[in-house]
GROMACS .gro file of C-alpha atoms in nm:
model
  484
    1MET     CA    1   4.640  -1.585   5.821
    2HIS     CA    2   4.351  -1.763   5.648
    3THR     CA    3   4.364  -2.057   5.894
    4LEU     CA    4   4.308  -1.838   6.201
    5THR     CA    5   3.981  -1.843   6.390
    6LEU     CA    6   3.783  -1.521   6.422
    7LYS     CA    7   3.890  -1.494   6.786
    8GLN     CA    8   4.257  -1.520   6.686
    9MET     CA    9   4.213  -1.268   6.407
   10SER     CA   10   4.035  -1.022   6.636
   11GLN     CA   11   4.304  -1.053   6.904
   12LYS     CA   12   4.580  -0.986   6.649
   13LEU     CA   13   4.395  -0.687   6.505
   14HIS     CA   14   4.324  -0.532   6.846
   15SER     CA   15   4.679  -0.591   6.967
   16GLY     CA   16   4.822  -0.435   6.653
   17GLU     CA   17   5.010  -0.752   6.554
   18ILE     CA   18   4.840  -0.729   6.215
   19THR     CA   19   4.634  -0.453   6.048
   20SER     CA   20   4.306  -0.489   5.865
   21VAL     CA   21   4.474  -0.367   5.545
   22GLN     CA   22   4.726  -0.655   5.572
   23LEU     CA   23   4.455  -0.909   5.649
   24THR     CA   24   4.231  -0.787   5.367
   25GLN     CA   25   4.521  -0.780   5.116
   26HIS     CA   26   4.602  -1.140   5.214
   27TYR     CA   27   4.253  -1.252   5.117
   28LEU     CA   28   4.254  -1.042   4.798
   29ASP     CA   29   4.580  -1.211   4.695
   30ARG     CA   30   4.427  -1.557   4.753
   31ILE     CA   31   4.120  -1.453   4.551
   32SER     CA   32   4.347  -1.347   4.264
   33ALA     CA   33   4.532  -1.676   4.281
   34PHE     CA   34   4.245  -1.920   4.318
   35ASP     CA   35   3.914  -1.767   4.203
   36PRO     CA   36   3.988  -1.785   3.828
   37THR     CA   37   3.951  -2.163   3.874
   38LEU     CA   38   3.679  -2.176   4.138
   39ASN     CA   39   3.458  -1.900   3.995
   40ALA     CA   40   3.320  -1.840   4.346
   41PHE     CA   41   3.301  -1.462   4.309
   42ILE     CA   42   3.082  -1.265   4.066
   43SER     CA   43   3.242  -0.934   4.166
   44VAL     CA   44   3.565  -0.864   4.359
   45THR     CA   45   3.594  -0.513   4.509
   46PRO     CA   46   3.962  -0.460   4.605
   47GLU     CA   47   3.953  -0.077   4.614
   48LEU     CA   48   3.639  -0.077   4.835
   49ALA     CA   49   3.783  -0.348   5.059
   50LEU     CA   50   4.115  -0.175   5.118
   51SER     CA   51   3.945   0.162   5.175
   52MET     CA   52   3.718   0.004   5.434
   53ALA     CA   53   4.012  -0.178   5.589
   54ALA     CA   54   4.203   0.150   5.626
   55ASP     CA   55   3.898   0.303   5.803
   56ALA     CA   56   3.879  -0.005   6.025
   57ASP     CA   57   4.247   0.036   6.124
   58LYS     CA   58   4.172   0.393   6.232
   59LYS     CA   59   3.883   0.270   6.454
   60LEU     CA   60   4.107   0.000   6.603
   61ALA     CA   61   4.385   0.248   6.665
   62ALA     CA   62   4.144   0.476   6.843
   63GLY     CA   63   4.025   0.197   7.062
   64GLN     CA   64   3.676   0.205   6.908
   65GLY     CA   65   3.686  -0.132   6.737
   66GLU     CA   66   3.432  -0.410   6.808
   67PHE     CA   67   3.511  -0.783   6.797
   68LEU     CA   68   3.459  -0.813   6.419
   69THR     CA   69   3.607  -0.472   6.322
   70GLY     CA   70   3.866  -0.512   6.046
   71ILE     CA   71   3.771  -0.868   5.955
   72PRO     CA   72   3.680  -0.890   5.584
   73VAL     CA   73   3.353  -1.052   5.466
   74ALA     CA   74   3.209  -1.174   5.132
   75HIS     CA   75   2.840  -1.111   5.057
   76LYS     CA   76   2.621  -1.336   4.848
   77ASP     CA   77   2.526  -1.147   4.534
   78ILE     CA   78   2.162  -1.139   4.647
   79PHE     CA   79   2.238  -0.865   4.909
   80CYS     CA   80   2.200  -0.511   4.772
   81THR     CA   81   2.532  -0.331   4.821
   82ASP     CA   82   2.550   0.044   4.762
   83GLY     CA   83   2.753   0.129   4.452
   84VAL     CA   84   2.842  -0.239   4.381
   85LYS     CA   85   2.690  -0.465   4.115
   86THR     CA   86   2.413  -0.681   4.256
   87SER     CA   87   2.318  -0.926   3.988
   88CYS     CA   88   2.156  -1.220   4.171
   89ALA     CA   89   2.360  -1.423   3.920
   90SER     CA   90   2.113  -1.330   3.645
   91LYS     CA   91   2.155  -1.163   3.306
   92MET     CA   92   1.836  -0.979   3.405
   93LEU     CA   93   2.033  -0.775   3.663
   94ASP     CA   94   2.374  -0.786   3.497
   95ASN     CA   95   2.400  -0.409   3.487
   96PHE     CA   96   2.226  -0.332   3.820
   97ILE     CA   97   2.430  -0.117   4.063
   98ALA     CA   98   2.241  -0.114   4.391
   99PRO     CA   99   2.166   0.243   4.515
  100TYR     CA  100   2.143   0.135   4.884
  101ASN     CA  101   2.263  -0.131   5.129
  102ALA     CA  102   2.069  -0.430   5.257
  103HIS     CA  103   2.010  -0.413   5.633
  104VAL     CA  104   2.265  -0.689   5.694
  105VAL     CA  105   2.525  -0.505   5.486
  106GLU     CA  106   2.452  -0.186   5.681
  107LEU     CA  107   2.509  -0.364   6.014
  108LEU     CA  108   2.841  -0.517   5.907
  109ASN     CA  109   2.961  -0.191   5.749
  110GLN     CA  110   2.890  -0.006   6.080
  111ILE     CA  111   3.114  -0.251   6.257
  112GLY     CA  112   3.390  -0.190   6.002
  113MET     CA  113   3.407  -0.517   5.810
  114PRO     CA  114   3.571  -0.471   5.463
  115ILE     CA  115   3.370  -0.613   5.169
  116LEU     CA  116   3.588  -0.844   4.956
  117GLY     CA  117   3.318  -0.886   4.688
  118LYS     CA  118   2.996  -1.062   4.593
  119THR     CA  119   2.975  -1.443   4.570
  120ASN     CA  120   2.836  -1.663   4.295
  121MET     CA  121   2.503  -1.839   4.337
  122ASP     CA  122   2.218  -2.006   4.150
  123GLU     CA  123   2.024  -1.753   3.949
  124PHE     CA  124   1.775  -1.575   4.181
  125ALA     CA  125   1.866  -1.840   4.442
  126MET     CA  126   1.681  -2.107   4.247
  127GLY     CA  127   1.885  -2.426   4.247
  128SER     CA  128   2.082  -2.680   4.450
  129SER     CA  129   2.417  -2.676   4.270
  130SER     CA  130   2.522  -2.317   4.179
  131GLU     CA  131   2.518  -2.426   3.815
  132SER     CA  132   2.235  -2.200   3.698
  133SER     CA  133   2.437  -1.879   3.742
  134TYR     CA  134   2.459  -1.654   3.432
  135TYR     CA  135   2.832  -1.625   3.517
  136GLY     CA  136   2.898  -1.997   3.502
  137PRO     CA  137   2.917  -2.265   3.765
  138THR     CA  138   3.124  -2.255   4.084
  139LEU     CA  139   3.353  -2.553   4.150
  140ASN     CA  140   3.371  -2.739   4.480
  141PRO     CA  141   3.714  -2.677   4.635
  142TRP     CA  142   3.731  -3.035   4.763
  143ASP     CA  143   3.680  -3.186   4.417
  144HIS     CA  144   3.660  -2.971   4.103
  145GLN     CA  145   3.442  -3.233   3.937
  146ALA     CA  146   3.172  -3.177   4.206
  147VAL     CA  147   2.919  -2.899   4.260
  148PRO     CA  148   2.948  -2.683   4.573
  149GLY     CA  149   2.572  -2.702   4.639
  150GLY     CA  150   2.327  -2.420   4.607
  151SER     CA  151   2.213  -2.159   4.603
  152SER     CA  152   2.485  -2.016   4.836
  153GLY     CA  153   2.751  -2.234   4.664
  154GLY     CA  154   2.989  -1.941   4.597
  155ALA     CA  155   2.982  -1.839   4.964
  156ALA     CA  156   3.046  -2.199   5.079
  157ALA     CA  157   3.329  -2.238   4.835
  158VAL     CA  158   3.515  -1.920   4.941
  159ILE     CA  159   3.505  -2.030   5.309
  160ALA     CA  160   3.619  -2.384   5.226
  161ALA     CA  161   3.906  -2.256   5.005
  162GLY     CA  162   4.011  -1.980   5.254
  163LEU     CA  163   3.925  -1.694   5.021
  164ALA     CA  164   3.724  -1.519   5.296
  165PRO     CA  165   3.700  -1.578   5.672
  166LEU     CA  166   3.325  -1.511   5.673
  167ALA     CA  167   3.035  -1.496   5.422
  168THR     CA  168   2.667  -1.414   5.419
  169GLY     CA  169   2.417  -1.651   5.263
  170THR     CA  170   2.044  -1.697   5.227
  171ASP     CA  171   1.837  -2.008   5.284
  172THR     CA  172   1.499  -2.057   5.109
  173GLY     CA  173   1.487  -2.439   5.102
  174GLY     CA  174   1.834  -2.531   5.230
  175SER     CA  175   2.050  -2.282   5.046
  176ILE     CA  176   2.287  -2.226   5.338
  177ARG     CA  177   2.287  -2.575   5.490
  178GLN     CA  178   2.321  -2.790   5.175
  179PRO     CA  179   2.621  -2.607   5.030
  180ALA     CA  180   2.775  -2.590   5.378
  181ALA     CA  181   2.745  -2.972   5.396
  182PHE     CA  182   2.887  -3.015   5.040
  183CYS     CA  183   3.186  -2.792   5.111
  184GLY     CA  184   3.261  -2.898   5.468
  185ILE     CA  185   3.186  -2.571   5.648
  186THR     CA  186   2.943  -2.446   5.912
  187GLY     CA  187   2.619  -2.271   5.817
  188ILE     CA  188   2.310  -2.170   6.015
  189LYS     CA  189   1.966  -2.073   5.892
  190PRO     CA  190   1.806  -1.867   6.178
  191THR     CA  191   1.442  -1.858   6.284
  192TYR     CA  192   1.236  -1.690   6.006
  193GLY     CA  193   1.226  -1.318   6.087
  194ALA     CA  194   1.540  -1.318   6.311
  195VAL     CA  195   1.750  -1.146   6.039
  196SER     CA  196   1.603  -0.869   5.830
  197ARG     CA  197   1.527  -0.941   5.466
  198PHE     CA  198   1.538  -0.567   5.375
  199GLY     CA  199   1.762  -0.529   5.070
  200ILE     CA  200   1.774  -0.901   4.986
  201ILE     CA  201   1.639  -0.961   4.634
  202ALA     CA  202   1.328  -1.173   4.696
  203TYR     CA  203   1.279  -1.526   4.566
  204ALA     CA  204   1.006  -1.668   4.797
  205SER     CA  205   0.927  -1.414   5.069
  206SER     CA  206   0.775  -1.644   5.328
  207PHE     CA  207   1.080  -1.876   5.309
  208ASP     CA  208   1.386  -1.655   5.251
  209GLN     CA  209   1.613  -1.610   5.549
  210ALA     CA  210   1.969  -1.475   5.568
  211GLY     CA  211   2.239  -1.633   5.784
  212PRO     CA  212   2.615  -1.677   5.832
  213MET     CA  213   2.856  -1.921   5.665
  214THR     CA  214   3.180  -1.979   5.849
  215ARG     CA  215   3.441  -2.239   5.935
  216SER     CA  216   3.318  -2.310   6.291
  217ALA     CA  217   3.012  -2.275   6.515
  218GLU     CA  218   3.193  -2.024   6.731
  219ASP     CA  219   3.263  -1.806   6.422
  220ALA     CA  220   2.897  -1.844   6.318
  221ALA     CA  221   2.781  -1.725   6.661
  222TRP     CA  222   2.988  -1.408   6.628
  223LEU     CA  223   2.859  -1.327   6.280
  224LEU     CA  224   2.496  -1.412   6.359
  225SER     CA  225   2.510  -1.183   6.663
  226ALA     CA  226   2.615  -0.904   6.427
  227MET     CA  227   2.353  -0.980   6.156
  228ALA     CA  228   2.039  -1.044   6.361
  229GLY     CA  229   1.800  -0.789   6.509
  230PHE     CA  230   1.478  -0.602   6.452
  231ASP     CA  231   1.438  -0.386   6.139
  232ALA     CA  232   1.125  -0.181   6.096
  233ARG     CA  233   1.170  -0.182   5.720
  234ASP     CA  234   1.096  -0.556   5.705
  235SER     CA  235   0.736  -0.626   5.802
  236THR     CA  236   0.829  -0.986   5.894
  237SER     CA  237   1.121  -0.889   6.114
  238LEU     CA  238   1.072  -1.012   6.470
  239GLU     CA  239   1.056  -0.735   6.730
  240ARG     CA  240   1.242  -0.885   7.025
  241PRO     CA  241   1.559  -0.807   7.220
  242LYS     CA  242   1.884  -0.851   7.027
  243ASP     CA  243   2.065  -1.177   7.114
  244ASP     CA  244   2.431  -1.239   7.175
  245TYR     CA  245   2.474  -1.595   7.052
  246THR     CA  246   2.832  -1.620   7.183
  247THR     CA  247   2.731  -1.621   7.550
  248GLN     CA  248   2.610  -1.983   7.571
  249LEU     CA  249   2.882  -2.162   7.382
  250ASN     CA  250   3.021  -2.358   7.678
  251GLN     CA  251   2.708  -2.524   7.816
  252SER     CA  252   2.720  -2.893   7.907
  253LEU     CA  253   2.519  -3.135   7.690
  254ASN     CA  254   2.430  -3.354   7.989
  255GLY     CA  255   2.059  -3.430   7.976
  256LEU     CA  256   2.003  -3.293   7.627
  257LYS     CA  257   1.741  -3.490   7.442
  258VAL     CA  258   1.830  -3.548   7.076
  259GLY     CA  259   1.548  -3.664   6.852
  260VAL     CA  260   1.645  -3.881   6.557
  261PRO     CA  261   1.359  -3.909   6.303
  262ALA     CA  262   1.305  -4.269   6.196
  263GLU     CA  263   1.187  -4.144   5.856
  264TYR     CA  264   1.522  -3.980   5.782
  265PHE     CA  265   1.716  -4.308   5.768
  266GLY     CA  266   1.573  -4.523   5.489
  267GLU     CA  267   1.532  -4.543   5.115
  268GLY     CA  268   1.717  -4.275   4.921
  269LEU     CA  269   1.986  -4.208   5.182
  270ASP     CA  270   2.340  -4.303   5.076
  271PRO     CA  271   2.454  -4.576   5.323
  272ALA     CA  272   2.798  -4.413   5.358
  273VAL     CA  273   2.636  -4.080   5.445
  274GLU     CA  274   2.415  -4.261   5.698
  275THR     CA  275   2.716  -4.406   5.867
  276GLN     CA  276   2.892  -4.069   5.898
  277VAL     CA  277   2.578  -3.901   6.034
  278LYS     CA  278   2.516  -4.179   6.291
  279ASN     CA  279   2.880  -4.160   6.402
  280ALA     CA  280   2.838  -3.788   6.461
  281ILE     CA  281   2.521  -3.840   6.663
  282ALA     CA  282   2.703  -4.110   6.868
  283GLU     CA  283   2.980  -3.855   6.938
  284ILE     CA  284   2.719  -3.613   7.073
  285GLU     CA  285   2.568  -3.892   7.286
  286LYS     CA  286   2.918  -3.939   7.442
  287LEU     CA  287   2.906  -3.574   7.543
  288GLY     CA  288   2.603  -3.650   7.764
  289ALA     CA  289   2.307  -3.629   7.526
  290GLN     CA  290   2.022  -3.882   7.532
  291ILE     CA  291   1.907  -4.014   7.195
  292VAL     CA  292   1.535  -4.070   7.138
  293THR     CA  293   1.353  -4.179   6.826
  294VAL     CA  294   1.094  -3.933   6.695
  295HIS     CA  295   0.868  -3.933   6.391
  296LEU     CA  296   0.814  -3.680   6.113
  297PRO     CA  297   0.553  -3.875   5.913
  298ASN     CA  298   0.482  -3.604   5.657
  299LYS     CA  299   0.849  -3.549   5.556
  300ASP     CA  300   0.782  -3.671   5.196
  301LEU     CA  301   0.506  -3.410   5.151
  302ALA     CA  302   0.751  -3.123   5.207
  303VAL     CA  303   0.921  -3.122   4.866
  304PRO     CA  304   0.598  -3.119   4.657
  305ALA     CA  305   0.443  -2.851   4.886
  306TYR     CA  306   0.757  -2.637   4.860
  307TYR     CA  307   0.771  -2.662   4.481
  308VAL     CA  308   0.418  -2.522   4.459
  309LEU     CA  309   0.451  -2.249   4.721
  310ALA     CA  310   0.800  -2.119   4.648
  311PRO     CA  311   0.747  -2.089   4.269
  312ALA     CA  312   0.408  -1.923   4.337
  313GLU     CA  313   0.584  -1.653   4.542
  314ALA     CA  314   0.861  -1.633   4.288
  315SER     CA  315   0.619  -1.574   4.000
  316SER     CA  316   0.480  -1.281   4.192
  317ASN     CA  317   0.813  -1.141   4.309
  318LEU     CA  318   0.980  -1.165   3.968
  319SER     CA  319   0.691  -1.005   3.777
  320ARG     CA  320   0.858  -0.668   3.833
  321PHE     CA  321   1.142  -0.768   3.596
  322ASP     CA  322   0.962  -0.684   3.273
  323GLY     CA  323   1.211  -0.474   3.080
  324VAL     CA  324   1.025  -0.156   3.166
  325ARG     CA  325   1.057  -0.091   3.544
  326TYR     CA  326   1.346  -0.320   3.631
  327GLY     CA  327   1.609  -0.533   3.475
  328TYR     CA  328   1.735  -0.628   3.128
  329ARG     CA  329   1.554  -0.468   2.827
  330ALA     CA  330   1.543  -0.638   2.486
  331LYS     CA  331   1.664  -0.431   2.196
  332ASP     CA  332   1.438  -0.282   1.926
  333PRO     CA  333   1.098  -0.415   2.045
  334VAL     CA  334   0.821  -0.384   1.783
  335ASP     CA  335   0.555  -0.320   2.054
  336LEU     CA  336   0.496  -0.347   2.430
  337GLN     CA  337   0.411  -0.719   2.421
  338ASP     CA  338   0.720  -0.790   2.225
  339LEU     CA  339   0.926  -0.591   2.482
  340TYR     CA  340   0.784  -0.796   2.774
  341ARG     CA  341   0.822  -1.128   2.602
  342ARG     CA  342   1.177  -1.089   2.469
  343SER     CA  343   1.308  -0.911   2.781
  344ARG     CA  344   1.197  -1.204   2.997
  345ALA     CA  345   1.292  -1.471   2.746
  346GLU     CA  346   1.641  -1.327   2.701
  347GLY     CA  347   1.693  -1.211   3.061
  348PHE     CA  348   1.591  -1.518   3.262
  349GLY     CA  349   1.761  -1.857   3.264
  350ALA     CA  350   1.586  -2.191   3.216
  351GLU     CA  351   1.539  -2.279   3.586
  352VAL     CA  352   1.395  -1.937   3.667
  353LYS     CA  353   1.149  -1.959   3.371
  354ARG     CA  354   1.047  -2.309   3.485
  355ARG     CA  355   0.962  -2.191   3.838
  356ILE     CA  356   0.781  -1.878   3.717
  357MET     CA  357   0.557  -2.089   3.490
  358VAL     CA  358   0.490  -2.349   3.766
  359GLY     CA  359   0.405  -2.069   4.009
  360ALA     CA  360   0.179  -1.882   3.768
  361TYR     CA  361  -0.004  -2.207   3.688
  362ALA     CA  362  -0.057  -2.288   4.061
  363LEU     CA  363  -0.199  -1.942   4.120
  364SER     CA  364  -0.419  -1.931   3.812
  365ALA     CA  365  -0.803  -1.930   3.830
  366GLY     CA  366  -0.929  -2.284   3.848
  367TYR     CA  367  -0.610  -2.432   3.994
  368TYR     CA  368  -0.554  -2.210   4.300
  369ASP     CA  369  -0.762  -2.434   4.534
  370ALA     CA  370  -0.630  -2.758   4.386
  371TYR     CA  371  -0.261  -2.670   4.418
  372TYR     CA  372  -0.178  -2.355   4.619
  373VAL     CA  373  -0.436  -2.400   4.899
  374LYS     CA  374  -0.360  -2.771   4.917
  375ALA     CA  375   0.015  -2.697   4.945
  376GLN     CA  376  -0.050  -2.452   5.226
  377GLN     CA  377  -0.240  -2.726   5.413
  378LEU     CA  378   0.058  -2.957   5.367
  379ARG     CA  379   0.288  -2.683   5.500
  380ARG     CA  380   0.080  -2.679   5.823
  381MET     CA  381   0.096  -3.058   5.848
  382VAL     CA  382   0.479  -3.055   5.821
  383SER     CA  383   0.502  -2.777   6.078
  384ASP     CA  384   0.273  -2.968   6.320
  385ASP     CA  385   0.500  -3.270   6.287
  386PHE     CA  386   0.792  -3.067   6.427
  387LYS     CA  387   0.576  -2.933   6.714
  388ARG     CA  388   0.487  -3.289   6.818
  389ALA     CA  389   0.850  -3.404   6.786
  390PHE     CA  390   0.979  -3.117   7.007
  391GLU     CA  391   0.745  -3.234   7.283
  392GLN     CA  392   0.974  -3.534   7.312
  393CYS     CA  393   1.319  -3.383   7.246
  394ASP     CA  394   1.520  -3.060   7.254
  395VAL     CA  395   1.670  -3.079   6.907
  396ILE     CA  396   1.646  -3.305   6.603
  397MET     CA  397   1.948  -3.444   6.417
  398GLY     CA  398   1.992  -3.619   6.087
  399PRO     CA  399   2.150  -3.585   5.742
  400VAL     CA  400   2.163  -3.249   5.555
  401ALA     CA  401   2.148  -3.407   5.213
  402PRO     CA  402   2.095  -3.772   5.096
  403THR     CA  403   2.432  -3.787   4.919
  404PRO     CA  404   2.765  -3.608   4.921
  405ALA     CA  405   2.818  -3.342   4.654
  406PHE     CA  406   2.718  -3.477   4.310
  407ASN     CA  407   2.907  -3.417   3.991
  408LEU     CA  408   2.876  -3.105   3.776
  409GLY     CA  409   2.610  -3.163   3.513
  410GLU     CA  410   2.487  -3.480   3.676
  411LYS     CA  411   2.139  -3.349   3.759
  412THR     CA  412   2.098  -3.051   3.530
  413ASP     CA  413   1.869  -3.243   3.289
  414ASP     CA  414   1.661  -3.392   3.569
  415PRO     CA  415   1.503  -3.111   3.780
  416THR     CA  416   1.311  -3.355   4.002
  417SER     CA  417   1.630  -3.534   4.099
  418MET     CA  418   1.792  -3.195   4.174
  419TYR     CA  419   1.494  -3.089   4.390
  420LEU     CA  420   1.531  -3.405   4.605
  421ALA     CA  421   1.880  -3.290   4.710
  422ASP     CA  422   1.691  -3.059   4.952
  423LEU     CA  423   1.472  -3.340   5.087
  424TYR     CA  424   1.585  -3.294   5.452
  425THR     CA  425   1.629  -2.914   5.455
  426ILE     CA  426   1.300  -2.798   5.293
  427PRO     CA  427   1.071  -2.908   5.589
  428VAL     CA  428   1.260  -2.667   5.815
  429ASN     CA  429   1.181  -2.371   5.583
  430LEU     CA  430   0.815  -2.472   5.561
  431ALA     CA  431   0.804  -2.449   5.943
  432GLY     CA  432   1.030  -2.140   5.978
  433LEU     CA  433   1.260  -2.311   6.225
  434PRO     CA  434   1.628  -2.255   6.292
  435ALA     CA  435   1.869  -2.524   6.168
  436MET     CA  436   2.236  -2.563   6.090
  437SER     CA  437   2.481  -2.785   5.907
  438ILE     CA  438   2.820  -2.877   6.058
  439PRO     CA  439   3.102  -3.082   5.906
  440ALA     CA  440   3.074  -3.451   6.014
  441GLY     CA  441   3.320  -3.648   5.795
  442PHE     CA  442   3.386  -3.746   5.437
  443VAL     CA  443   3.261  -3.994   5.182
  444GLN     CA  444   3.503  -4.065   4.898
  445GLY     CA  445   3.684  -3.741   4.967
  446ARG     CA  446   3.367  -3.527   4.967
  447PRO     CA  447   3.236  -3.366   5.289
  448VAL     CA  448   2.920  -3.474   5.476
  449GLY     CA  449   2.717  -3.252   5.704
  450LEU     CA  450   2.522  -3.315   6.021
  451HIS     CA  451   2.185  -3.141   6.036
  452LEU     CA  452   2.072  -2.983   6.367
  453VAL     CA  453   1.714  -2.851   6.389
  454GLY     CA  454   1.562  -2.672   6.692
  455PRO     CA  455   1.242  -2.504   6.803
  456TYR     CA  456   1.188  -2.134   6.731
  457PHE     CA  457   1.465  -1.906   6.874
  458SER     CA  458   1.690  -2.198   6.975
  459GLU     CA  459   1.990  -2.070   6.776
  460SER     CA  460   2.201  -2.041   7.096
  461LYS     CA  461   2.132  -2.400   7.180
  462LEU     CA  462   2.214  -2.525   6.831
  463LEU     CA  463   2.537  -2.325   6.821
  464ASN     CA  464   2.641  -2.456   7.166
  465ILE     CA  465   2.576  -2.818   7.060
  466ALA     CA  466   2.777  -2.761   6.741
  467HIS     CA  467   3.057  -2.592   6.937
  468GLN     CA  468   3.077  -2.877   7.186
  469TYR     CA  469   3.094  -3.128   6.901
  470GLN     CA  470   3.370  -2.922   6.736
  471GLN     CA  471   3.571  -2.924   7.060
  472VAL     CA  472   3.609  -3.305   7.032
  473THR     CA  473   3.629  -3.340   6.651
  474ASP     CA  474   3.841  -3.166   6.388
  475TRP     CA  475   3.626  -3.200   6.069
  476HIS     CA  476   3.565  -2.822   6.074
  477THR     CA  477   3.940  -2.751   6.062
  478LYS     CA  478   4.004  -2.953   5.744
  479MET     CA  479   4.097  -2.771   5.423
  480PRO     CA  480   4.145  -2.900   5.070
  481ALA     CA  481   4.517  -2.968   5.024
  482GLN     CA  482   4.568  -2.730   4.734
  483TYR     CA  483   4.415  -2.435   4.926
  484LYS     CA  484   4.612  -2.467   5.251
   0.00000   0.00000   0.00000
């Protein structure tokens, strides 16, 4: 059952050929068999999942089911889930049971999608490898020596290994697209504000955006249609009519103008990855698209700007975790200062501490103008690059990451090298644009992703292009041999 598309699952559920309880139990059995090795889940919730599946079967039997009713889902452990541990992969929140649901969780619960559990991630979504989790690293299903990417590495791994048909993720600097590329699945980061951030534990509020992680573009369109929409509880939520992203999946690509940035194909890009990406773009050209060269001259400014702005926001957002109001509390403090210091020292991991310190420094008196204001100016320059590029083309394509998945431990002692893994994804977050990663081949047995970037609210167009590509290629159907 784990190789079925969402459409096939939905048809079998609505026809009564299978029940949601059977489907959910199938995935729970696979989680029991494979997750002890992969470590892709922080929490598995079998009793909740089967209870929700039984309720879904009642809705289906009564003819009240929607397309996704009865199909189980895994949530990244950054989404608050009522009555379920929500740790953000941190010791700081190891004992936190969320008292409410995130908006996205509410929406999927209303449809009747059983929750299989909460997936592993980099601590507080800070990382590009899912190695900074308090609960240990997740392994890449394609190669257990490789990382699955981060920070939604657990979500990407469960899709690639067939431990869940769908998963939610969040993308602050590439945290959906980079792990999707490393694990050979499909992931889309929507336009900033298209999906409510209510109930998502904040890392960098002006960057964070939730999105779906699935096997195919068609599956992503179904899940994004369910997740997106206005929410008055999120002040950055976009108040616009709700979209159905499945309605434009069969549009011709004739006349589509695809921009290929000259700056994306040069020093630092693995030649084998470049070949796979160019082959994928050539395949889209065969479908009728016209390829044009565009320029994003400030691409190299994006990473330094991001690593000032995101830590600055993180230092503010994480100040609430002080051992008094929220989070882990150190034992037997001698005074209030000792409580603050030891609670944070013992509760946060090394990468989180590094980013809080960088952020606090950038925001401090005397350095604010030199670093934070300057970084905001660079953010505008990067965003303006995209505006000029989209005057010449409809979408931009290129690599998701400069290399395939790297080895576990390879970059943990070199943060700068780790940060450069997000070289191509971070500019999109600075500009708030929608973008997605789709499987586009392999290099030495490890998956490679094609990066599609569009103007604001072009999710339907991106999903259609990806769907057309996946009609003539089969990269998205591949599974690691041991998980078939």
